[in-house]
Coordinates of C-alpha atoms and ligand atoms in Angstrom, one line a residue:
Chain A
X1 CA 49.6 -119.7 18.4
X2 CA 49.4 -118.9 14.8
X3 CA 50.3 -115.3 13.9
X4 CA 47.6 -113.3 12.0
X5 CA 48.7 -110.1 10.3
X6 CA 46.1 -107.3 10.4
X7 CA 46.8 -104.3 8.1
X8 CA 45.8 -101.2 10.0
X9 CA 43.4 -98.8 8.2
X10 CA 44.1 -95.3 9.7
X11 CA 44.1 -91.6 9.0
X12 CA 47.3 -90.2 10.5
X13 CA 47.0 -92.7 13.4
X14 CA 43.3 -92.4 13.8
X15 CA 42.4 -96.1 13.6
X16 CA 39.3 -97.1 11.6
X17 CA 36.6 -99.2 13.1
X18 CA 37.1 -102.0 10.5
X19 CA 40.6 -102.6 11.9
X20 CA 39.2 -103.2 15.4
X21 CA 36.7 -105.6 14.0
X22 CA 39.6 -107.5 12.2
X23 CA 41.7 -107.5 15.4
X24 CA 38.7 -109.0 17.3
X25 CA 38.3 -111.7 14.6
X26 CA 42.0 -112.4 14.5
X27 CA 42.0 -113.2 18.2
X28 CA 39.6 -116.0 17.4
X29 CA 41.8 -117.3 14.6
X30 CA 45.2 -116.9 16.3
X31 CA 47.4 -114.2 17.6
X32 CA 46.9 -110.8 16.0
X33 CA 49.9 -108.7 14.8
X34 CA 49.0 -105.2 13.6
X35 CA 50.8 -103.9 10.6
X36 CA 51.0 -100.1 10.9
X37 CA 52.2 -98.1 7.9
X38 CA 52.7 -94.3 7.7
X39 CA 52.9 -91.6 10.3
X40 CA 50.9 -91.6 13.5
X41 CA 51.7 -94.8 15.4
X42 CA 51.9 -92.9 18.7
X43 CA 48.2 -92.0 18.3
X44 CA 47.2 -95.5 17.3
X45 CA 49.1 -97.5 19.9
X46 CA 46.6 -97.3 22.7
X47 CA 43.7 -98.5 20.5
X48 CA 45.8 -101.4 19.1
X49 CA 46.6 -102.4 22.7
X50 CA 43.0 -102.2 23.8
X51 CA 41.9 -104.5 21.0
X52 CA 44.6 -107.1 21.7
X53 CA 47.3 -106.7 19.1
X54 CA 50.2 -108.9 20.5
X55 CA 52.7 -107.2 18.2
X56 CA 52.8 -104.2 16.0
X57 CA 55.1 -104.0 13.0
X58 CA 55.6 -100.3 12.5
X59 CA 56.9 -98.5 9.4
X60 CA 56.4 -94.9 10.0
X61 CA 59.0 -93.6 7.4
X62 CA 57.2 -90.8 5.6
X63 CA 58.2 -92.0 2.1
X64 CA 56.6 -95.5 2.3
X65 CA 53.2 -94.1 2.4
X66 CA 54.0 -91.6 -0.4
X67 CA 54.3 -94.2 -3.1
X68 CA 51.4 -96.1 -4.6
X69 CA 52.2 -99.8 -3.7
X70 CA 54.5 -99.0 -0.8
X71 CA 52.2 -100.8 1.6
X72 CA 52.4 -103.9 -0.6
X73 CA 56.2 -103.9 -0.3
X74 CA 55.9 -103.8 3.5
X75 CA 53.3 -106.5 3.6
X76 CA 55.1 -108.8 1.2
X77 CA 58.3 -108.5 3.2
X78 CA 56.5 -109.2 6.5
X79 CA 54.7 -112.3 5.1
X80 CA 58.1 -113.6 4.0
X81 CA 59.8 -113.0 7.4
X82 CA 57.0 -113.7 9.8
X83 CA 55.3 -116.5 7.9
X84 CA 51.8 -115.7 9.3
X85 CA 48.9 -118.1 9.0
X86 CA 46.9 -115.4 7.3
X87 CA 46.7 -111.7 6.4
X88 CA 43.5 -109.7 7.1
X89 CA 42.8 -106.4 5.4
X90 CA 39.8 -104.2 4.9
X91 CA 38.0 -104.5 1.6
X92 CA 38.4 -100.9 0.5
X93 CA 39.6 -100.5 -3.1
X94 CA 43.1 -99.3 -1.9
X95 CA 43.4 -102.1 0.7
X96 CA 42.4 -104.7 -1.9
X97 CA 45.1 -103.5 -4.3
X98 CA 47.7 -103.7 -1.5
X99 CA 46.7 -107.2 -0.6
X100 CA 46.7 -108.3 -4.2
X101 CA 50.2 -107.1 -5.0
X102 CA 51.6 -108.6 -1.8
X103 CA 49.8 -111.9 -2.5
X104 CA 51.2 -112.0 -6.0
X105 CA 54.7 -111.4 -4.7
X106 CA 54.5 -114.1 -2.1
X107 CA 52.8 -116.7 -4.4
X108 CA 49.6 -116.5 -2.5
X109 CA 45.9 -116.1 -3.3
X110 CA 43.5 -113.4 -2.2
X111 CA 39.8 -113.3 -1.5
X112 CA 37.7 -110.2 -1.2
X113 CA 34.2 -109.0 -0.2
X114 CA 34.4 -111.4 2.8
X115 CA 31.7 -111.2 5.4
X116 CA 32.8 -114.1 7.7
X117 CA 35.8 -116.3 8.2
X118 CA 35.3 -119.9 9.5
X119 CA 37.8 -122.4 10.8
X120 CA 40.6 -123.3 8.3
X121 CA 40.3 -119.8 6.9
X122 CA 37.2 -120.6 4.9
X123 CA 35.9 -117.3 3.7
X124 CA 32.2 -116.5 3.3
X125 CA 31.8 -114.0 0.5
X126 CA 28.8 -112.1 -0.8
X127 CA 29.0 -112.1 -4.6
X128 CA 26.9 -110.9 -7.6
X129 CA 25.7 -107.9 -5.6
X130 CA 24.8 -110.0 -2.6
X131 CA 22.5 -112.4 -4.6
X132 CA 24.8 -115.4 -4.0
X133 CA 26.8 -116.5 -0.9
X134 CA 29.9 -118.5 -1.6
X135 CA 32.4 -120.3 0.7
X136 CA 35.9 -120.1 -0.7
X137 CA 39.5 -120.9 0.3
X138 CA 42.9 -119.8 -0.8
X139 CA 44.8 -122.8 -2.2
X140 CA 48.2 -121.3 -2.6
X141 CA 50.6 -119.6 -0.2
X142 CA 49.3 -117.5 2.6
X143 CA 45.6 -116.6 2.6
X144 CA 45.1 -112.8 2.0
X145 CA 41.6 -112.1 3.2
X146 CA 39.9 -108.7 2.5
X147 CA 37.0 -108.3 4.8
X148 CA 34.1 -105.8 4.6
X149 CA 33.4 -103.4 7.4
X150 CA 30.6 -104.3 9.8
X151 CA 31.2 -108.0 9.3
X152 CA 32.2 -108.6 12.9
X153 CA 31.5 -106.7 16.1
X154 CA 34.6 -105.3 17.7
X155 CA 35.3 -106.2 21.4
X156 CA 38.2 -104.9 23.5
X157 CA 40.6 -107.4 25.0
X158 CA 43.6 -105.5 26.2
X159 CA 47.1 -106.9 25.5
X160 CA 50.6 -105.6 25.8
X161 CA 51.6 -104.7 22.2
X162 CA 55.2 -105.3 21.4
X163 CA 56.5 -102.8 18.9
X164 CA 58.8 -104.0 16.2
X165 CA 60.1 -101.4 13.7
X166 CA 60.4 -102.5 10.1
X167 CA 62.6 -101.0 7.4
X168 CA 61.8 -101.7 3.8
X169 CA 63.7 -101.1 0.7
X170 CA 61.0 -100.0 -1.8
X171 CA 61.0 -101.7 -5.2
X172 CA 61.7 -99.5 -8.2
X173 CA 58.2 -100.1 -9.7
X174 CA 56.7 -98.7 -6.5
X175 CA 59.0 -95.7 -6.4
X176 CA 57.8 -94.9 -10.0
X177 CA 54.4 -93.7 -8.7
X178 CA 54.8 -90.8 -6.3
X179 CA 52.1 -89.2 -4.3
X180 CA 52.8 -85.5 -4.7
X181 CA 49.8 -84.2 -2.8
X182 CA 47.1 -85.6 -0.5
X183 CA 43.7 -84.0 -0.6
X184 CA 41.1 -84.6 2.2
X185 CA 37.6 -83.9 1.2
X186 CA 35.7 -81.9 3.8
X187 CA 34.6 -84.0 6.7
X188 CA 30.9 -83.9 7.5
X189 CA 31.4 -85.1 11.1
X190 CA 29.1 -88.1 10.3
X191 CA 30.3 -91.7 10.4
X192 CA 32.0 -93.1 7.4
X193 CA 29.7 -94.9 4.9
X194 CA 31.3 -98.3 5.0
X195 CA 31.5 -98.2 8.8
X196 CA 28.2 -96.7 9.8
X197 CA 25.6 -98.7 11.7
X198 CA 22.8 -96.5 10.2
X199 CA 22.6 -95.0 6.8
X200 CA 20.0 -92.7 5.3
X201 CA 20.2 -92.5 1.5
X202 CA 18.6 -90.1 -0.9
X203 CA 17.7 -90.7 -4.6
X204 CA 16.3 -88.9 -7.5
X205 CA 13.1 -88.3 -5.5
X206 CA 15.1 -85.6 -3.5
X207 CA 14.7 -83.3 -6.5
X208 CA 17.8 -81.2 -5.7
X209 CA 21.0 -80.9 -3.8
X210 CA 19.6 -78.5 -1.3
X211 CA 16.8 -80.9 -0.5
X212 CA 19.5 -83.4 0.8
X213 CA 19.3 -81.4 4.1
X214 CA 16.1 -83.5 4.7
X215 CA 18.0 -86.8 4.7
X216 CA 21.0 -85.2 6.5
X217 CA 18.7 -84.1 9.3
X218 CA 17.2 -87.6 9.6
X219 CA 20.7 -89.1 9.5
X220 CA 21.9 -86.7 12.3
X221 CA 18.9 -87.5 14.4
X222 CA 19.7 -91.2 14.1
X223 CA 23.4 -90.8 14.4
X224 CA 23.9 -92.2 10.9
X225 CA 25.7 -91.5 7.7
X226 CA 24.3 -90.1 4.5
X227 CA 24.4 -92.0 1.1
X228 CA 23.0 -91.4 -2.3
X229 CA 21.9 -93.3 -5.4
X230 CA 23.6 -92.9 -8.7
X231 CA 20.8 -90.8 -10.0
X232 CA 21.5 -88.3 -7.3
X233 CA 25.3 -88.3 -7.7
X234 CA 25.0 -88.1 -11.5
X235 CA 22.8 -85.0 -11.1
X236 CA 25.6 -83.5 -8.9
X237 CA 23.3 -83.3 -5.9
X238 CA 25.7 -85.3 -3.7
X239 CA 29.4 -86.4 -3.9
X240 CA 30.2 -89.5 -5.9
X241 CA 32.3 -90.8 -2.9
X242 CA 28.9 -91.3 -1.1
X243 CA 27.3 -93.3 -3.9
X244 CA 25.9 -96.7 -2.9
X245 CA 25.6 -99.5 -5.4
X246 CA 27.4 -101.6 -7.9
X247 CA 29.7 -98.8 -9.0
X248 CA 29.7 -97.1 -5.7
X249 CA 30.2 -98.3 -2.1
X250 CA 28.9 -101.6 -0.8
X251 CA 27.4 -101.2 2.6
X252 CA 25.9 -103.5 5.2
X253 CA 24.6 -101.4 8.1
X254 CA 22.2 -102.4 10.8
X255 CA 19.7 -100.0 9.4
X256 CA 19.4 -98.7 5.8
X257 CA 16.8 -96.0 5.1
X258 CA 16.1 -95.5 1.4
X259 CA 14.4 -92.1 0.6
X260 CA 13.1 -91.4 -2.9
X261 CA 15.1 -94.4 -4.3
X262 CA 13.4 -96.8 -6.7
X263 CA 15.7 -99.8 -5.9
X264 CA 17.2 -100.6 -9.2
X265 CA 19.3 -103.8 -9.3
X266 CA 22.5 -101.8 -9.4
X267 CA 21.5 -99.9 -6.3
X268 CA 20.4 -103.1 -4.5
X269 CA 23.8 -104.6 -5.2
X270 CA 25.4 -102.1 -2.8
X271 CA 22.9 -102.4 0.1
X272 CA 20.8 -105.5 0.0
X273 CA 22.8 -107.2 2.8
X274 CA 21.8 -104.5 5.3
X275 CA 20.3 -106.1 8.4
X276 CA 17.1 -103.9 8.4
X277 CA 15.8 -102.0 5.3
X278 CA 13.3 -99.2 5.4
X279 CA 11.9 -97.3 2.4
X280 CA 10.0 -94.2 1.8
X281 CA 8.7 -93.8 -1.7
X282 CA 5.5 -92.3 -3.3
X283 CA 5.2 -95.1 -5.8
X284 CA 3.8 -98.3 -4.2
X285 CA 5.2 -100.3 -7.1
X286 CA 8.8 -99.2 -6.5
X287 CA 11.0 -102.4 -6.4
X288 CA 12.7 -101.1 -3.2
X289 CA 9.6 -102.2 -1.3
X290 CA 10.4 -105.8 -2.2
X291 CA 13.4 -105.6 0.0
X292 CA 12.0 -103.5 2.8
X293 CA 11.2 -104.7 6.3
X294 CA 9.1 -101.6 6.6
X295 CA 7.9 -99.2 3.9
X296 CA 5.9 -96.1 3.8
X297 CA 4.2 -95.2 0.5
X298 CA 4.0 -91.4 0.7
X299 CA 5.6 -88.1 -0.1
X300 CA 9.1 -87.9 1.3
X301 CA 8.8 -84.2 1.8
X302 CA 6.2 -84.7 4.5
X303 CA 7.1 -88.2 5.8
X304 CA 10.8 -87.6 6.4
X305 CA 10.7 -84.3 8.3
X306 CA 7.9 -85.8 10.4
X307 CA 10.0 -88.9 11.1
X308 CA 13.0 -86.7 12.0
X309 CA 10.8 -85.0 14.6
X310 CA 9.6 -88.3 16.0
X311 CA 13.2 -89.6 16.3
X312 CA 14.3 -86.4 18.0
X313 CA 11.5 -86.6 20.5
X314 CA 12.0 -90.3 21.3
X315 CA 15.8 -90.3 21.4
X316 CA 17.1 -86.8 21.8
X317 CA 20.8 -86.4 21.1
Chain B
X1 CA 52.0 -92.9 -28.0
X2 CA 50.9 -96.6 -27.9
X3 CA 47.8 -96.8 -25.7
X4 CA 46.1 -100.0 -24.7
X5 CA 42.6 -100.1 -23.2
X6 CA 41.6 -103.3 -21.5
X7 CA 38.0 -104.4 -21.7
X8 CA 36.1 -107.4 -20.5
X9 CA 32.8 -108.8 -21.6
X10 CA 30.6 -109.5 -18.6
X11 CA 27.1 -110.9 -18.2
X12 CA 24.4 -108.2 -18.4
X13 CA 23.6 -106.9 -14.9
X14 CA 20.0 -107.8 -15.4
X15 CA 20.8 -111.4 -16.2
X16 CA 20.6 -114.0 -13.5
X17 CA 24.2 -115.0 -12.8
X18 CA 24.8 -118.6 -11.9
X19 CA 27.9 -120.6 -10.9
X20 CA 28.1 -123.9 -12.8
X21 CA 27.8 -126.9 -10.5
X22 CA 31.0 -128.9 -10.6
X23 CA 33.5 -126.3 -11.8
X24 CA 32.0 -123.5 -9.7
X25 CA 32.8 -121.1 -12.5
X26 CA 30.5 -118.4 -13.8
X27 CA 28.1 -119.6 -16.5
X28 CA 29.1 -117.2 -19.3
X29 CA 27.2 -119.0 -22.0
X30 CA 23.7 -118.6 -20.8
X31 CA 23.9 -114.8 -20.0
X32 CA 23.9 -112.0 -22.6
X33 CA 27.4 -110.4 -22.7
X34 CA 28.0 -106.7 -22.6
X35 CA 31.1 -104.5 -22.2
X36 CA 31.8 -104.0 -18.5
X37 CA 30.5 -100.5 -18.0
X38 CA 33.6 -99.1 -16.3
X39 CA 35.6 -100.3 -19.3
X40 CA 33.7 -97.9 -21.5
X41 CA 35.3 -95.1 -19.4
X42 CA 38.7 -96.7 -20.1
X43 CA 38.1 -96.7 -23.8
X44 CA 36.9 -93.2 -23.8
X45 CA 39.9 -92.0 -21.8
X46 CA 42.2 -93.7 -24.2
X47 CA 40.5 -92.1 -27.2
X48 CA 40.7 -88.6 -25.6
X49 CA 44.4 -89.0 -24.8
X50 CA 45.0 -90.1 -28.4
X51 CA 43.0 -87.2 -29.8
X52 CA 44.9 -84.7 -27.7
X53 CA 48.4 -86.2 -28.0
X54 CA 48.4 -88.5 -31.0
X55 CA 49.1 -92.2 -31.1
X56 CA 47.1 -95.4 -31.5
X57 CA 44.6 -97.1 -29.3
X58 CA 44.6 -100.9 -29.1
X59 CA 41.8 -102.8 -27.3
X60 CA 42.9 -105.9 -25.3
X61 CA 40.5 -108.5 -24.0
X62 CA 40.9 -112.0 -22.6
X63 CA 37.7 -114.0 -22.8
X64 CA 35.7 -116.6 -24.8
X65 CA 35.2 -116.2 -28.6
X66 CA 31.9 -114.4 -28.2
X67 CA 33.8 -111.5 -26.5
X68 CA 34.5 -110.4 -30.1
X69 CA 31.2 -108.5 -29.9
X70 CA 32.6 -106.4 -27.0
X71 CA 35.8 -105.8 -28.9
X72 CA 33.8 -104.6 -31.9
X73 CA 31.9 -102.1 -29.8
X74 CA 35.2 -100.6 -28.5
X75 CA 36.5 -100.5 -32.1
X76 CA 33.3 -98.7 -33.2
X77 CA 33.8 -96.1 -30.5
X78 CA 37.1 -95.3 -32.4
X79 CA 39.9 -97.6 -31.3
X80 CA 42.4 -98.6 -34.0
X81 CA 43.0 -102.3 -33.5
X82 CA 42.3 -105.1 -31.1
X83 CA 44.0 -108.2 -29.5
X84 CA 41.8 -110.9 -28.1
X85 CA 43.3 -113.7 -26.1
X86 CA 41.0 -116.8 -26.2
X87 CA 41.8 -120.3 -25.0
X88 CA 39.7 -123.0 -23.5
X89 CA 42.3 -123.4 -20.7
X90 CA 41.5 -119.9 -19.5
X91 CA 38.0 -120.9 -18.0
X92 CA 38.0 -120.3 -14.3
X93 CA 41.1 -118.1 -14.2
X94 CA 41.6 -116.2 -10.9
X95 CA 42.9 -112.6 -10.8
X96 CA 46.5 -113.8 -10.6
X97 CA 46.1 -115.8 -13.8
X98 CA 44.2 -113.1 -15.6
X99 CA 46.8 -110.5 -14.8
X100 CA 49.5 -112.9 -16.0
X101 CA 47.9 -113.3 -19.4
X102 CA 47.1 -109.6 -19.7
X103 CA 50.6 -108.6 -18.7
X104 CA 52.1 -111.0 -21.3
X105 CA 49.8 -109.7 -24.0
X106 CA 50.6 -106.0 -23.1
X107 CA 54.2 -107.0 -23.5
X108 CA 53.6 -107.9 -27.2
X109 CA 52.0 -104.5 -27.8
X110 CA 54.8 -102.3 -26.6
X111 CA 52.3 -100.1 -24.7
X112 CA 53.3 -96.7 -23.2
X113 CA 50.0 -96.3 -21.4
X114 CA 47.7 -99.1 -20.4
X115 CA 44.2 -98.0 -19.3
X116 CA 41.8 -100.3 -17.3
X117 CA 38.4 -99.9 -15.8
X118 CA 38.6 -99.9 -12.1
X119 CA 36.4 -102.9 -11.5
X120 CA 34.3 -105.5 -13.3
X121 CA 30.7 -106.1 -12.4
X122 CA 30.8 -109.9 -12.6
X123 CA 32.2 -110.6 -9.2
X124 CA 35.2 -108.5 -10.1
X125 CA 37.7 -107.6 -7.4
X126 CA 39.2 -104.4 -8.9
X127 CA 42.7 -105.7 -8.5
X128 CA 43.7 -106.8 -12.0
X129 CA 45.1 -103.3 -12.8
X130 CA 47.3 -103.2 -9.7
X131 CA 48.5 -106.8 -10.4
X132 CA 49.4 -105.9 -14.0
X133 CA 51.4 -103.0 -12.7
X134 CA 53.2 -105.3 -10.3
X135 CA 53.9 -107.8 -13.0
X136 CA 55.2 -105.3 -15.5
X137 CA 57.1 -103.4 -12.9
X138 CA 55.4 -100.1 -13.9
X139 CA 53.9 -97.2 -12.0
X140 CA 50.5 -98.0 -10.7
X141 CA 48.2 -95.0 -11.3
X142 CA 44.9 -96.7 -10.4
X143 CA 41.5 -95.6 -9.2
X144 CA 41.8 -92.4 -11.1
X145 CA 39.0 -89.9 -11.6
X146 CA 41.1 -87.5 -13.5
X147 CA 44.0 -88.2 -15.9
X148 CA 46.4 -85.6 -17.3
X149 CA 49.1 -86.2 -19.8
X150 CA 51.9 -83.7 -20.3
X151 CA 54.7 -85.0 -22.5
X152 CA 56.0 -88.1 -20.8
X153 CA 54.6 -87.1 -17.4
X154 CA 51.3 -88.4 -16.3
X155 CA 49.3 -87.2 -13.3
X156 CA 46.1 -88.7 -11.9
X157 CA 43.8 -88.0 -9.0
X158 CA 43.7 -91.3 -7.2
X159 CA 40.5 -91.8 -5.1
X160 CA 41.2 -92.8 -1.4
X161 CA 38.8 -93.3 1.5
X162 CA 39.2 -89.8 2.7
X163 CA 39.5 -87.8 -0.6
X164 CA 42.2 -88.2 -3.3
X165 CA 45.9 -88.4 -3.8
X166 CA 47.6 -86.6 -6.6
X167 CA 50.0 -89.1 -8.1
X168 CA 52.6 -88.4 -10.7
X169 CA 54.8 -90.7 -12.8
X170 CA 56.7 -91.0 -16.1
X171 CA 55.5 -93.2 -18.9
X172 CA 55.2 -96.2 -19.2
X173 CA 52.4 -96.5 -16.7
X174 CA 49.3 -98.5 -15.8
X175 CA 46.1 -96.5 -15.1
X176 CA 42.6 -97.5 -14.0
X177 CA 39.7 -95.1 -14.2
X178 CA 36.6 -94.9 -12.0
X179 CA 33.1 -94.0 -13.1
X180 CA 32.6 -90.3 -13.8
X181 CA 36.1 -89.8 -15.1
X182 CA 34.5 -88.8 -18.4
X183 CA 31.4 -89.4 -20.4
X184 CA 31.8 -92.4 -22.8
X185 CA 30.8 -91.7 -26.4
X186 CA 28.2 -93.7 -28.3
X187 CA 29.5 -95.4 -31.4
X188 CA 28.4 -93.5 -34.5
X189 CA 27.0 -95.2 -37.6
X190 CA 30.3 -94.4 -39.4
X191 CA 32.2 -95.8 -36.5
X192 CA 30.2 -99.1 -36.6
X193 CA 30.9 -99.5 -40.3
X194 CA 34.6 -98.6 -39.9
X195 CA 35.0 -101.1 -37.0
X196 CA 34.3 -104.0 -39.4
X197 CA 37.5 -103.6 -41.3
X198 CA 39.8 -102.8 -38.3
X199 CA 42.5 -105.3 -37.5
X200 CA 41.5 -107.9 -34.8
X201 CA 44.2 -110.3 -33.8
X202 CA 43.5 -113.4 -31.8
X203 CA 46.1 -115.2 -29.6
X204 CA 46.1 -118.4 -27.7
X205 CA 48.1 -119.2 -24.5
X206 CA 50.7 -120.9 -26.7
X207 CA 51.2 -117.6 -28.6
X208 CA 52.0 -116.0 -25.2
X209 CA 54.2 -118.9 -24.1
X210 CA 52.0 -119.6 -21.1
X211 CA 51.3 -123.2 -20.0
X212 CA 47.7 -124.3 -19.7
X213 CA 48.1 -125.5 -16.1
X214 CA 49.4 -122.1 -15.0
X215 CA 45.9 -120.5 -15.6
X216 CA 42.3 -121.4 -15.5
X217 CA 40.8 -123.6 -12.8
X218 CA 44.0 -125.7 -12.7
X219 CA 46.3 -122.7 -12.0
X220 CA 43.9 -120.9 -9.7
X221 CA 45.1 -119.7 -6.3
X222 CA 41.6 -119.8 -4.8
X223 CA 38.7 -122.3 -4.9
X224 CA 35.0 -122.0 -4.4
X225 CA 33.8 -124.8 -2.1
X226 CA 30.1 -124.1 -2.2
X227 CA 27.6 -121.5 -3.5
X228 CA 24.1 -120.8 -2.3
X229 CA 21.5 -118.2 -3.3
X230 CA 20.7 -115.7 -0.7
X231 CA 17.1 -116.3 0.6
X232 CA 14.9 -113.6 -0.9
X233 CA 14.0 -110.7 1.4
X234 CA 10.6 -109.2 1.7
X235 CA 7.4 -109.9 3.6
X236 CA 7.9 -106.5 5.2
X237 CA 5.0 -104.3 6.3
X238 CA 4.1 -101.6 3.8
X239 CA 1.8 -98.8 4.9
X240 CA 0.3 -95.9 2.9
X241 CA 0.8 -92.6 4.5
X242 CA -2.4 -90.8 5.5
X243 CA -0.8 -88.5 8.0
X244 CA 0.5 -91.2 10.3
X245 CA 3.2 -92.8 8.1
X246 CA 6.0 -91.2 10.0
X247 CA 4.6 -92.2 13.4
X248 CA 4.2 -95.8 12.2
X249 CA 7.7 -95.9 10.9
X250 CA 9.0 -94.4 14.1
X251 CA 7.2 -97.2 16.0
X252 CA 8.8 -99.8 13.8
X253 CA 12.3 -98.3 14.4
X254 CA 11.5 -98.3 18.1
X255 CA 10.6 -102.0 18.1
X256 CA 13.9 -102.7 16.4
X257 CA 15.7 -100.6 19.0
X258 CA 17.0 -98.0 16.6
X259 CA 15.3 -95.2 18.6
Ligands
FAD401 C1 26.5 -100.4 -14.9 C2 25.6 -99.6 -14.0 C3 26.0 -99.3 -12.8 C4 25.2 -98.6 -11.9 N1 25.6 -98.4 -10.6 C5 24.8 -97.8 -9.8 C6 25.2 -97.6 -8.4 O1 26.3 -97.9 -8.0 N2 24.3 -97.1 -7.5 C7 23.0 -96.7 -7.9 O2 22.3 -96.2 -7.1 N3 22.7 -96.8 -9.2 C8 23.5 -97.4 -10.1 N4 23.1 -97.5 -11.4 C9 21.9 -96.8 -11.9 C10 20.6 -97.5 -11.5 O3 20.3 -98.4 -12.6 C11 19.4 -96.5 -11.4 O4 19.3 -95.8 -12.5 C12 19.5 -95.7 -10.1 O5 19.8 -96.4 -9.0 C13 18.3 -94.9 -9.9 O6 18.4 -94.0 -8.8 P1 17.1 -93.6 -8.0 O7 16.5 -94.8 -7.4 O8 17.5 -92.5 -7.1 O9 16.2 -92.9 -9.1 P2 14.8 -93.4 -9.8 O10 14.9 -94.8 -10.3 O11 14.4 -92.3 -10.7 O12 13.8 -93.4 -8.6 C14 13.4 -92.3 -7.9 C15 12.3 -92.8 -6.9 O13 11.9 -91.7 -6.1 C16 10.5 -91.7 -5.9 N5 10.1 -90.4 -5.6 C17 10.1 -89.3 -6.4 N6 9.6 -88.2 -5.8 C18 9.3 -88.6 -4.6 C19 8.7 -88.0 -3.4 N7 8.4 -86.7 -3.4 N8 8.4 -88.7 -2.3 C20 8.8 -90.0 -2.3 N9 9.3 -90.7 -3.3 C21 9.6 -90.0 -4.5 C22 10.0 -92.3 -7.2 O14 8.7 -92.9 -7.0 C23 11.1 -93.3 -7.6 O15 10.8 -94.6 -7.2 C24 23.9 -98.2 -12.3 C25 23.5 -98.4 -13.6 C26 24.3 -99.1 -14.5 C27 23.8 -99.4 -15.9
AMP402 N1 39.5 -110.8 -18.9 C1 39.9 -109.6 -19.0 N2 40.2 -109.0 -20.2 C2 40.6 -107.7 -20.3 N3 40.6 -106.9 -19.3 C3 40.2 -107.3 -18.1 C4 39.8 -108.7 -17.9 N4 39.5 -108.8 -16.6 C5 39.7 -107.6 -16.0 N5 40.1 -106.7 -16.9 C6 40.4 -105.3 -16.7 O1 40.6 -105.1 -15.3 C7 39.7 -104.2 -14.8 C8 39.4 -104.6 -13.3 O2 38.8 -105.8 -13.3 P1 38.7 -106.7 -12.0 O3 40.0 -106.6 -11.3 O4 38.4 -108.1 -12.5 O5 37.5 -106.1 -11.2 C9 38.5 -104.2 -15.7 O6 37.7 -103.0 -15.6 C10 39.2 -104.4 -17.0 O7 39.7 -103.2 -17.6

């Protein structure tokens, strides 16, 4: 069966949900081989087995991950030696860069913002902020396909994963950019934005950073993540990393709750492919209501806390 | 220090973007062009580094002739000169071709520091800067939200999914900046006047010794088979809160099995 490389997204061996989704899809398309770069394989192995990786190419040498582009060197070498039918990666900015460099080196093409892969590696992409759906193909070399989180549902299908250690001679260009320190921003304990099934977002209507506890409490009651509009991140009320929209993250959760967000086109670009959209806004004319499956015209400071109470009573966590 | 800032003209976000039937390339003629917003941060960063460390800032763009407007804007912000690569054969170029042309053009400018925006808003993929680094064999300091130059050493905070990496390299390097790296300046009246007499060079593919069939639709590594508009959303139920808004919303979430 055709070998499909899946670049593993992980944090010291803690494998991200998107990778499990990609392994699941790769099983439909052929036989998945996980590509694991960096320290932590011992932690990751059981999950990769559970989700059916037939093989795992492992490069856990500390230095590979400490150069920008090191992962691209590994991926390019593997594509040349294993000759896979396709390479699947997440569509995060860093993963896209890795895929692009490896694609260039192997004379291949890459496609990003993919939401589905059909037979013959035809990719469905959401472009122009989700306003247009295109079906595209790679016409040169090996298809490198960067897929958005939440595009597929992950299902376990245990397999025996054969480990194959890979050694790579880093290129000089890659060795020129060294990571001298790695800073993790404080974890909230909430799901990651691009992986979350439920997201509650706050906008300028929140009025202050402190008031974001209102959306945090609703998100926690629903088991979701918290996002923000650019107006809120520009004001310094919430971290830029959690901004949703054209110049922030693109998300596609099962449920998106927009609180005090008007629904500007640049915000919509990052969330309009969400399965269900709900909005709370005091202005009945706010464009966000055009997208909403359900909307409440009202003051967020009364509606949201009351909703949080309702959620807690109906589904206590 | 020779600094190059790469800017692209993109259709205004508010404009309806359409793919042309037949070639499946973006219809750039019908939409108003503006400078890709993130590239304003690239120009600003280039100007700040020049102001602190000396040197020149050259603007580089690849695009149709009307991109000159965008180049002029960058010049009016304070850049010194510009190079515009324009050629009919470039229409429909994929990221591989775009990076090829930009890398060749950067080669003619003897740049120590190349600064990009981190992504374009017209279906951009955010990979052109990494590809240019790959092609030039230079350090890739991309996705930076902070840039520090100290002699020939350059340090950036590179955004990752979990926080950021502090990355260090020696010049020459390729940088891309994210939103919020700085606050782009507005062109002053004086700047706008001065821009009119600043040198703007144009080059064709032949000037860069690139064959027409290596770029554009012909040289593309990907192809769009079909494009459709997403069906409009809407038709949702909108209620006005009179004390029971939260309860109604909770009931909706319940019917959709979220609670
Ligand atoms: C190139 C470019 C890129 C951009 N990228 C992004 C991006 O990535 N993400 C993004 O979000 N934006 C982006 N923007 C900005 C975007 O255009 C909007 O300015 C922004 O989304 C507005 O945020 P907002 O909806 O929170 O604020 P506003 O538009 O000010 O809306 C606030 C809303 O809150 C409501 N409200 C106020 N008080 C209450 C209350 N007590 N109860 C209920 N409702 C209340 C108001 O009725 C209003 O509708 C970008 C802009 C540009 C030009
Ligand atoms: N045609 C172009 N001309 C000049 N710079 C470009 C061009 N295309 C992309 N860039 C630069 O590359 C960055 C990332 O673009 P992209 O990879 O297309 O999303 C942009 O912010 C620009 O700085």
